[in-house]
Structures are given as structure tokens and as C-alpha cells.
PDB file of C-alpha atoms (C1' of nucleotides) in Angstrom:
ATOM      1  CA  UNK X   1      88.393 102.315  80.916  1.00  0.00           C
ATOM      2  CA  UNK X   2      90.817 103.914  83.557  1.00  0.00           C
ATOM      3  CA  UNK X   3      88.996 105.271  86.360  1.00  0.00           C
ATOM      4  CA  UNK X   4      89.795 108.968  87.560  1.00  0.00           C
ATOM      5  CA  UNK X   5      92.367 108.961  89.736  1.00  0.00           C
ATOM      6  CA  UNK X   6      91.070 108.978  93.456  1.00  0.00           C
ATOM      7  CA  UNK X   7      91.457 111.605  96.031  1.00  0.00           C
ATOM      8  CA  UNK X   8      92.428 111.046  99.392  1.00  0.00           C
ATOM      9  CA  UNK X   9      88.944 110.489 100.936  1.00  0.00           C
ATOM     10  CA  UNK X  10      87.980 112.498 103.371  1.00  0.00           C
ATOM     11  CA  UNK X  11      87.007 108.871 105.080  1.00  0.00           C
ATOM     12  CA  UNK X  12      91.065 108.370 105.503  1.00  0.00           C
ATOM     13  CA  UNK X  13      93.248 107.828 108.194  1.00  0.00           C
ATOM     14  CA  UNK X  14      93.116 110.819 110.143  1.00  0.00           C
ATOM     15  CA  UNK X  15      95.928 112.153 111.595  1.00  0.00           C
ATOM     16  CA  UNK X  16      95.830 111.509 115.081  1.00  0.00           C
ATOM     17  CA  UNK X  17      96.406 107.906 116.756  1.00  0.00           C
ATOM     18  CA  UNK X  18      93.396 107.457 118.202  1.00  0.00           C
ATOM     19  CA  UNK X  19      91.622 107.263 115.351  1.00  0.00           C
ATOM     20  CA  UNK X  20      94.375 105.243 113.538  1.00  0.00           C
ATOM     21  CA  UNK X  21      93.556 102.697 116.709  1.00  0.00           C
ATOM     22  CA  UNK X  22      89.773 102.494 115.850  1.00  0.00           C
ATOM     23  CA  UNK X  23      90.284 101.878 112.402  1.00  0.00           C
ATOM     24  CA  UNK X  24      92.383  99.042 113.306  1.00  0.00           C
ATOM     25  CA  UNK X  25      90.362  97.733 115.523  1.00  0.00           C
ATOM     26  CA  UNK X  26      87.282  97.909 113.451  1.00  0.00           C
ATOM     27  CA  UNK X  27      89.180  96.054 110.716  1.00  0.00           C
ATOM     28  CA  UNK X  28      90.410  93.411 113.120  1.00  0.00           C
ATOM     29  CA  UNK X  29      86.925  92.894 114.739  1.00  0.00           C
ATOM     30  CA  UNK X  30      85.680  92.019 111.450  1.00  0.00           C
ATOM     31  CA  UNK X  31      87.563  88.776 111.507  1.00  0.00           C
ATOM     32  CA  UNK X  32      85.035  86.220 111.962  1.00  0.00           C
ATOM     33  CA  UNK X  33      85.199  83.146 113.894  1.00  0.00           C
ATOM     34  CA  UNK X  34      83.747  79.974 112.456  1.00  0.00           C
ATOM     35  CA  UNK X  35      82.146  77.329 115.355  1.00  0.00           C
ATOM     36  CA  UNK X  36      85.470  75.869 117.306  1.00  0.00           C
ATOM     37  CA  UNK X  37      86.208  72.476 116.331  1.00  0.00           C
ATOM     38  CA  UNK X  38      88.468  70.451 118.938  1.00  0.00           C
ATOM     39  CA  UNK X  39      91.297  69.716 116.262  1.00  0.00           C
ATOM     40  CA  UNK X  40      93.560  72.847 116.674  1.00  0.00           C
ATOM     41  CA  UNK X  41      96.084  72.190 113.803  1.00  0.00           C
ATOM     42  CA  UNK X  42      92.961  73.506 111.639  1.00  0.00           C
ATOM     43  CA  UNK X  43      92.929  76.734 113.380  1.00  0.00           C
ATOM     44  CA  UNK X  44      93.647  77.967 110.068  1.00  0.00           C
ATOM     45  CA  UNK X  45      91.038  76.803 107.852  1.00  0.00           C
ATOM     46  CA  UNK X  46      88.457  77.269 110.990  1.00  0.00           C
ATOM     47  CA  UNK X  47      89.290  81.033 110.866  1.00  0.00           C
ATOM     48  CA  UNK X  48      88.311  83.176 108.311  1.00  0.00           C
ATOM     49  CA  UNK X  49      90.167  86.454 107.706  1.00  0.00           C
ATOM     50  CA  UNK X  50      88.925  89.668 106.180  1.00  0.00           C
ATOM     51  CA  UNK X  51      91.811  91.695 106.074  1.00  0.00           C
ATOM     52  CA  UNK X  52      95.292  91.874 105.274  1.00  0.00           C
ATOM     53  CA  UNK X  53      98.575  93.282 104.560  1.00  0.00           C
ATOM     54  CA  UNK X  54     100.905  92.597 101.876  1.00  0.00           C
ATOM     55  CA  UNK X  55     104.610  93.663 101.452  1.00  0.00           C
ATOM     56  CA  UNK X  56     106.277  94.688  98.385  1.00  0.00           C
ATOM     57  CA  UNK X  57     109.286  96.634  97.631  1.00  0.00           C
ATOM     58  CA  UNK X  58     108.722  99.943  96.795  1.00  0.00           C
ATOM     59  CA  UNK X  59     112.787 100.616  95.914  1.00  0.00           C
ATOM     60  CA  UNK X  60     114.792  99.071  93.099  1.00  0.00           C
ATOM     61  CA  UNK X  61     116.341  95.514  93.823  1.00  0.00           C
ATOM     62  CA  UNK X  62     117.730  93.850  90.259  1.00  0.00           C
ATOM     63  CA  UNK X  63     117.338  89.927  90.791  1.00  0.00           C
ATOM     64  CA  UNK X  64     118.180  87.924  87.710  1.00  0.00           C
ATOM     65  CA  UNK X  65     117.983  90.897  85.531  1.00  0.00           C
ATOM     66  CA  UNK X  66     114.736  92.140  86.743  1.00  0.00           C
ATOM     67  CA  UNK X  67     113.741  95.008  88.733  1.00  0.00           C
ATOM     68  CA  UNK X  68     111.471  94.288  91.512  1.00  0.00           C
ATOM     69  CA  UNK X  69     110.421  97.011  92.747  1.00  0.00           C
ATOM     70  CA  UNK X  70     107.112  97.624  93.411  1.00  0.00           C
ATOM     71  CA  UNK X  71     105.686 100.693  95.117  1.00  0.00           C
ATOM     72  CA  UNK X  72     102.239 101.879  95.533  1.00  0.00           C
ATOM     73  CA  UNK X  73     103.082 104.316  93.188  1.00  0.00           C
ATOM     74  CA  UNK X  74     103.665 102.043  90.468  1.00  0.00           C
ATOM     75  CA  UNK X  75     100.324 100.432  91.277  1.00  0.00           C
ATOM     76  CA  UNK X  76      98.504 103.376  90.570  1.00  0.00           C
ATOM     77  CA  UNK X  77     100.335 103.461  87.452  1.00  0.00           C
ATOM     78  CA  UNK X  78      99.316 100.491  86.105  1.00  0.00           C
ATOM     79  CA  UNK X  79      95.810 100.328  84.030  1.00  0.00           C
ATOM     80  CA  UNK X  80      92.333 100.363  86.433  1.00  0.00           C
ATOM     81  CA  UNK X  81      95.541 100.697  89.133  1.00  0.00           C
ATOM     82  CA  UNK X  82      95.211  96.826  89.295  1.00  0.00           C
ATOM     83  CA  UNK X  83      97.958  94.523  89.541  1.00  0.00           C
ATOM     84  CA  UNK X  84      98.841  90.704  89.685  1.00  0.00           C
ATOM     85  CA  UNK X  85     100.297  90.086  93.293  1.00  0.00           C
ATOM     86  CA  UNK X  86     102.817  87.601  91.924  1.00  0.00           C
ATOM     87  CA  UNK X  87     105.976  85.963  92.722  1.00  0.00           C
ATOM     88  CA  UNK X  88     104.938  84.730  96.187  1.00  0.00           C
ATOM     89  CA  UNK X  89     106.903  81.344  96.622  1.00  0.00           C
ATOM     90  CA  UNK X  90     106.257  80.767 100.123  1.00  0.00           C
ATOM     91  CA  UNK X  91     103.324  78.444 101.040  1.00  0.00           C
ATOM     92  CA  UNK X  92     101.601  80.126 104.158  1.00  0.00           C
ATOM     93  CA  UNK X  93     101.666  83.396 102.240  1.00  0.00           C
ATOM     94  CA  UNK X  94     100.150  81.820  99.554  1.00  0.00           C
ATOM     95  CA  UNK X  95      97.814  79.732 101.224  1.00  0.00           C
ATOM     96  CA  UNK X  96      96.763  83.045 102.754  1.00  0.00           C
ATOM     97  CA  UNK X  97      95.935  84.344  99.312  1.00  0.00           C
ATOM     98  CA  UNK X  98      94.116  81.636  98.358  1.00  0.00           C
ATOM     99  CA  UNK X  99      91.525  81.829 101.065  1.00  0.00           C
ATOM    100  CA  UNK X 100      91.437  85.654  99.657  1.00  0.00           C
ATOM    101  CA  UNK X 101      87.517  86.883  98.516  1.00  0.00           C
ATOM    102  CA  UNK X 102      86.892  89.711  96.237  1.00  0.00           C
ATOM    103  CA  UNK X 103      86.144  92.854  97.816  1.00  0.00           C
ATOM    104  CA  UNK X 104      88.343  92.358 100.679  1.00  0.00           C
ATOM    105  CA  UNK X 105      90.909  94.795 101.792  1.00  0.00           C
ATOM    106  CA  UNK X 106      94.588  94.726 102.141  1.00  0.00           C
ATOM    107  CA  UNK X 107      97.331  97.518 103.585  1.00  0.00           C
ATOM    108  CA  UNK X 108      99.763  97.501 101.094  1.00  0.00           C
ATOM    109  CA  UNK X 109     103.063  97.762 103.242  1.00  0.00           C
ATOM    110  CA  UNK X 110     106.369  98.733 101.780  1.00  0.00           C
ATOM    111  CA  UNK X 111     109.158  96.625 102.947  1.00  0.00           C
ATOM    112  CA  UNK X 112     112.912  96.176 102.413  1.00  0.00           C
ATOM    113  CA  UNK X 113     113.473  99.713 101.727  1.00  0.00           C
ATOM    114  CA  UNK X 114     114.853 103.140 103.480  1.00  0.00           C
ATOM    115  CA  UNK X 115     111.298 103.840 105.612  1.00  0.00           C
ATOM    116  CA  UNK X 116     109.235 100.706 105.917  1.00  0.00           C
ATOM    117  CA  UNK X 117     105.278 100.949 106.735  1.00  0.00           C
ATOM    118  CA  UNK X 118     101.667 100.954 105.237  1.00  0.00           C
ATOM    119  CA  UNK X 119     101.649 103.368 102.422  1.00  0.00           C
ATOM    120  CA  UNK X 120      97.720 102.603 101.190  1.00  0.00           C
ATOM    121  CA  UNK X 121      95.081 100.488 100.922  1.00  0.00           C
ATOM    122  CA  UNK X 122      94.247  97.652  98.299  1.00  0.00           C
ATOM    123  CA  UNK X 123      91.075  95.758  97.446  1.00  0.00           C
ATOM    124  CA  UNK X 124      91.133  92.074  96.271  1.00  0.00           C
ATOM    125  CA  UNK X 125      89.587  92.164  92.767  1.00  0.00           C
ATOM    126  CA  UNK X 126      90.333  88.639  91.895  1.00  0.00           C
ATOM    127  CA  UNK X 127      90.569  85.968  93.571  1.00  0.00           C
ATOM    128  CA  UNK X 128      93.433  83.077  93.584  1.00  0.00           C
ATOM    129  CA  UNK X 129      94.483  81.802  90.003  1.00  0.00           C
ATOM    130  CA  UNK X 130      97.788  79.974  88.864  1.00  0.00           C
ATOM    131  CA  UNK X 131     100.690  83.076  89.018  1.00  0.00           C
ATOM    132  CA  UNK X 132     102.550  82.666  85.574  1.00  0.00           C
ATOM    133  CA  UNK X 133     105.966  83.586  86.610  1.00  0.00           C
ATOM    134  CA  UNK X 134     106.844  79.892  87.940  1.00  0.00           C
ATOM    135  CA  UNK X 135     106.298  78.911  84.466  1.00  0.00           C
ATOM    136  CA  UNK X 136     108.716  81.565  82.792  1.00  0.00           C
ATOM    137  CA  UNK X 137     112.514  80.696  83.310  1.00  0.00           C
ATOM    138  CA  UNK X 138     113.731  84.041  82.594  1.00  0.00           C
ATOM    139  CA  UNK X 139     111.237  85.011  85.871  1.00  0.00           C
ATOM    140  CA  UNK X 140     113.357  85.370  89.170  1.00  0.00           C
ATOM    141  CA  UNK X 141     110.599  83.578  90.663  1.00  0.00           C
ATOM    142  CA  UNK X 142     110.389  80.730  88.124  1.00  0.00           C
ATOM    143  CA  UNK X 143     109.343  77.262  89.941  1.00  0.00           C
ATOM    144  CA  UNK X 144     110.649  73.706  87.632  1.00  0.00           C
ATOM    145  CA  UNK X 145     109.196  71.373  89.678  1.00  0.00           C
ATOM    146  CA  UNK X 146     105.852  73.478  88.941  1.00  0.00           C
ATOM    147  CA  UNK X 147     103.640  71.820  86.191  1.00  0.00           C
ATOM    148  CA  UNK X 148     101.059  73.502  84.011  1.00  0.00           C
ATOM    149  CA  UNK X 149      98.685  70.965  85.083  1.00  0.00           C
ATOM    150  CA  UNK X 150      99.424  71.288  88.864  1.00  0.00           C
ATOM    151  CA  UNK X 151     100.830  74.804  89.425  1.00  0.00           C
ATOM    152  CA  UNK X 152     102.132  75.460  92.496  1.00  0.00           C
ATOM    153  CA  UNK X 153     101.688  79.178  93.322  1.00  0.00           C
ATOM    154  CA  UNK X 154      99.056  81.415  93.042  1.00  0.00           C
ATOM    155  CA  UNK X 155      98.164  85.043  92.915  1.00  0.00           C
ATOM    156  CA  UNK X 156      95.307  87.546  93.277  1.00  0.00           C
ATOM    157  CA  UNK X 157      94.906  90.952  91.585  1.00  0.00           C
ATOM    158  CA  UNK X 158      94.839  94.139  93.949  1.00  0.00           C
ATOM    159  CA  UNK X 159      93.208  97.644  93.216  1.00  0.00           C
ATOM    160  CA  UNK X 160      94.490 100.762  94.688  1.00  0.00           C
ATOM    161  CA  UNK X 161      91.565 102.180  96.638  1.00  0.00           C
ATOM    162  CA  UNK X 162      93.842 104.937  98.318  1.00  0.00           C
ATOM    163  CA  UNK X 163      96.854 106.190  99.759  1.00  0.00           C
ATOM    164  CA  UNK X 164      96.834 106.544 103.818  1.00  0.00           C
ATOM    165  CA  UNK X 165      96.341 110.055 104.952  1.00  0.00           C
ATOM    166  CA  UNK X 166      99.836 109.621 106.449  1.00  0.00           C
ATOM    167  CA  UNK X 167     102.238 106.774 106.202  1.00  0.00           C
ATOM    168  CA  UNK X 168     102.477 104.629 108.926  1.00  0.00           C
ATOM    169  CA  UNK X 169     106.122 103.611 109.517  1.00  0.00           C
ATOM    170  CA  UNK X 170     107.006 100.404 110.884  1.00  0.00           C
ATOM    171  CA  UNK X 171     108.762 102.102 113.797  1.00  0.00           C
ATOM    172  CA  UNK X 172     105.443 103.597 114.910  1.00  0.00           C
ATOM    173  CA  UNK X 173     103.731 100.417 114.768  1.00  0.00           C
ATOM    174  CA  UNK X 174     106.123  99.156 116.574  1.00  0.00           C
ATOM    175  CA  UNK X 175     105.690 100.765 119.487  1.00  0.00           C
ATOM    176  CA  UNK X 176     101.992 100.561 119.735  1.00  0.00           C
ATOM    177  CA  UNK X 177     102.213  96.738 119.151  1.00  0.00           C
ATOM    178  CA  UNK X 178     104.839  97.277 122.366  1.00  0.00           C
ATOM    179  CA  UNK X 179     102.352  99.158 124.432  1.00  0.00           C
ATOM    180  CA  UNK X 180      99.483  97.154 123.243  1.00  0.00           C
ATOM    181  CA  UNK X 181     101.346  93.847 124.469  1.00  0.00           C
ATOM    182  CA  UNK X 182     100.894  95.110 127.750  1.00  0.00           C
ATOM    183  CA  UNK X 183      97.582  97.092 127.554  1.00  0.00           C
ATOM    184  CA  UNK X 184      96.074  94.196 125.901  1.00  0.00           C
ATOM    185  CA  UNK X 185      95.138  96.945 122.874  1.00  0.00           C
ATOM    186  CA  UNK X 186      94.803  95.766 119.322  1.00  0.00           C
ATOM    187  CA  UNK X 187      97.813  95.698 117.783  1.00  0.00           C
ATOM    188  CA  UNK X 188      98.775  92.952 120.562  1.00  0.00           C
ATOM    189  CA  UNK X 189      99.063  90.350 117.873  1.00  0.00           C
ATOM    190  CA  UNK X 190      99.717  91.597 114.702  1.00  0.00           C
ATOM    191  CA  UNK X 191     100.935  89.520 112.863  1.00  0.00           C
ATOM    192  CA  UNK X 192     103.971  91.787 111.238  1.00  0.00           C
ATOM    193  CA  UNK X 193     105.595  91.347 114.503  1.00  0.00           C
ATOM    194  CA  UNK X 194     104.891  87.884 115.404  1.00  0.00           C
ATOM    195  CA  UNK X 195     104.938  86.593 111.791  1.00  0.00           C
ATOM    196  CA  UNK X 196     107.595  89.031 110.568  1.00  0.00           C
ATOM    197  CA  UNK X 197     108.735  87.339 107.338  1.00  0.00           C
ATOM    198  CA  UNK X 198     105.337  86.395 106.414  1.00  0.00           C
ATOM    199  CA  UNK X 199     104.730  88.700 102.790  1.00  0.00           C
ATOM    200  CA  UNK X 200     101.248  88.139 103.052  1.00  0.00           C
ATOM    201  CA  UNK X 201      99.100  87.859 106.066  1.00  0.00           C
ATOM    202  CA  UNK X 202      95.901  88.370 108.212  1.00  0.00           C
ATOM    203  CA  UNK X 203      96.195  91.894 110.179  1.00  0.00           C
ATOM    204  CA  UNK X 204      96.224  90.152 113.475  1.00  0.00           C
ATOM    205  CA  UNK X 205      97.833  86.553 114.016  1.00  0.00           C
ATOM    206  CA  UNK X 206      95.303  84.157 115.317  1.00  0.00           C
ATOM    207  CA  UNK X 207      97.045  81.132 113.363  1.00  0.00           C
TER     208      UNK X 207
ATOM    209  C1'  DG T   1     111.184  62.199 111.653  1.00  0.00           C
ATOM    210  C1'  DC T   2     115.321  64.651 113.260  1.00  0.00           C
ATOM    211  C1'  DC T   3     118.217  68.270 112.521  1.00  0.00           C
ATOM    212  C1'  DA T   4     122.315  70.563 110.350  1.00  0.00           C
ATOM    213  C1'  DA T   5     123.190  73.200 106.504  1.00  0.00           C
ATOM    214  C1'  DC T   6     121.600  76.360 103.562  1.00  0.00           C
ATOM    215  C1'  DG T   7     118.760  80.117 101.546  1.00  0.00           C
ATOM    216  C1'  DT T   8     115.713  84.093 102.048  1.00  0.00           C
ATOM    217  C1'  DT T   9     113.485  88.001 104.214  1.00  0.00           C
ATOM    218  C1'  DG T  10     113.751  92.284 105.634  1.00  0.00           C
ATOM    219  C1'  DG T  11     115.047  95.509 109.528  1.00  0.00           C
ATOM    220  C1'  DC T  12     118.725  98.137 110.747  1.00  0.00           C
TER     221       DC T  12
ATOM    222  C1'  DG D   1     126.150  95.399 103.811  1.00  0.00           C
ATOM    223  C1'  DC D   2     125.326  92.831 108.052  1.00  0.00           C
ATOM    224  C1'  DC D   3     122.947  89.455 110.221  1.00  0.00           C
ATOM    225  C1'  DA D   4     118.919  87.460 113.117  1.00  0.00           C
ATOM    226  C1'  DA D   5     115.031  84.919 112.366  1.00  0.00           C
ATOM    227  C1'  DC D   6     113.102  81.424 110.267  1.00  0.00           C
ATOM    228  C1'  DG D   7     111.527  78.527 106.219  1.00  0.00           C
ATOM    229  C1'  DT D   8     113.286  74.700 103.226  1.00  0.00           C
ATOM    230  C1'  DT D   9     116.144  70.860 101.882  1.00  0.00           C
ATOM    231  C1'  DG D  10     118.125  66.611 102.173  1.00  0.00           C
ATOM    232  C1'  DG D  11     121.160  63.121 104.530  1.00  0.00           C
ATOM    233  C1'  DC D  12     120.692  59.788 107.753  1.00  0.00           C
TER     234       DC D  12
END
DNA sequence: GCCAACGTTGGC
DNA sequence: GCCAACGTTGGC
């Protein structure tokens, strides 16, 4: 069954910044800390992160033959608007996604295109399985040294919960993470300026 | 284990 | 389309 199409809640972003900034926040103060250990290489697995954001491409890019564009829009396309988030081939991204829990949230970002920001919100509705493209060699994305047995990558599958109120373009982020570096505010770490290339990550870097 | 060369990401 | 940043590869 396809469910209704969604409105933009009246719960959205609202308009003005300061509300944008407690919404942030409120997602970024969710992170939870697990007891400090003294070994700080395991920051990562020590940390547990409850939200994210993921970049795809909402505008057409033809890589081996296949179109990779994928914009929110075509998310809500698809049937229950749920999608596999494959093709990740990058090991901290995908590590990321495997410490992914159902019912968690992502932004869904749109990168490498005329406008880049966060265009809407996602909800993890599966968790990490093996992504099938490595094992297709007509996939961009395709992996040999991948086995069946031992796959290498992984993927969750995303919901569209909604569209933001109003898209938030990178440039705008930008400068709050700029004031909030020295006003100590809450974009002071996110992590799509201090891990740029990153595809998916926490909201704020503490890695 | 270093690090140069190479490949990819993604803003501009 | 350019290219800076940075992840990966592979020779040594």
C-alpha cells in the first residue's frame, strides 16, 4: 500500500532562523554520549549518533551508462517513498550507515548540483544489509574484490517523511557554521564543513 | 609504514 | 569545466 502523500507539516521548518537554530540544536543534543573510555581511536564506536545527513544528486550525471541522479523528488516517487541508499563505496560513510537504527532521521542534502542544501527529511526504515550493486558489473558502483559471502558495502532504506518548509542552501549554512565558529553556536562542528566529502555522516562531527 | 601518484567528491 | 581537498593504492 502507498501511503497518501504527506503535507508539509505544520511541525516544519519555519521560516525564520531562529527556529531553524533550535531545531538543529535539538537534533544535535540528542546525540548521546556513551561512558568515556581512555582509548580515543574508539571515539567512534564510543559515540552513538542519532541523526544524519546524506547527499545525493538531485541532477542528471550519466556514469557508465547510468543516470545517477537522485533527488528528493524521485524519492517520493518511488513506492511507500522508500529507497535503497546504495552505491556508497567509501568506508567511513558506510561504517556510518551501519551503526544506522530504524526510526532515525536523516536530512537528505542535495549535492553536486546548481543549488546545493537540505531539501527534506528521511527516516531510516531498515537497517544495514549487503547493497547489491557491488555484485552487478554493469553497476557504476560494482566492487570485484567484493564476495557474496563477505560483501563489502552496505546500505539502508530511507522514507521520505517531508520536504523542509524552505530549502536550506549550503551557502546559508555556511555562514552560520562561520558565525557559530566564533559564537560557539551549534553548527560549530558540523560535520559538512569539517568532513566535506563525507556522503554520509552524523549532523555534528564529534569523530 | 611512508608517501607519491592517482582517483573521486563536490563546490564554484 | 576547473580544481582543492582528501581518500586510496601500491612501490619501496
Amino acid at each position: 500500500m502507498r501511503p497518501a502523500k504527506r503535507k508539509c507539516g505544520t511541525s516544519g521548518f519555519e521560516s525564520n532562523e531562529e527556529t531553524i537554530l533550535k531545531k538543529v540544536k535539538n537534533m544535535t543534543k540528542l546525540r548521546k554520549q556513551k561512558p568515556a573510555k581512555d582509548n580515543s581511536n574508539e571515539k567512534q564506536q564510543q559515540e552513538e549518533y542519532h541523526c544524519w545527513l546524506m547527499k545525493s544528486e538531485p541532477e542528471s550525471r550519466i556514469e557508465k551508462g547510468i543516470d545517477m541522479k537522485f533527488g528528493i523528488e524521485d524519492l517520493m516517487a518511488q513506492p511507500n517513498q522508500t529507497a535503497c541508499w546504495d552505491g556508497v563505496r567509501n568506508y567511513q560513510a558506510r561504517n556510518f550507515m551501519r551503526t544506522m537504527k530504524i526510526g532515525q532521521r536523516a536530512f537528505f542534502y542535495h549535492s553536486n548540483c546548481k543549488e546545493p542544501g537540505i531539501a527534506g527529511i528521511v527516516k531510516i526504515v531498515k537497517e544495514a544489509y549487503a547493497d547489491h550493486t557491488q555484485f552487478d558489473e554493469k553497476n557504476p558502483h560494482f566492487d570485484s574484490y567484493s564476495s557474496q559471502d563477505n560483501p563489502r558495502w552496505s546500505m539502508v532504506d530511507v522514507q521520505f517523511i517531508r520536504r523542509l518548509k524552505r530549502y536550506i542552501s549550503l551557502s546559508e549554512l555556511k555562514k552560520l557554521h562561520l558565525n557559530h565558529k566564533t559564537s560557539e553556536g551549534p553548527l560549530k562542528n558540523m560535520a559538512l564543513f569539517t568532513r566535506a566529502r563525507l556522503s554520509v555522516q552524523p549532523l555534528t562531527q564529534g569523530f
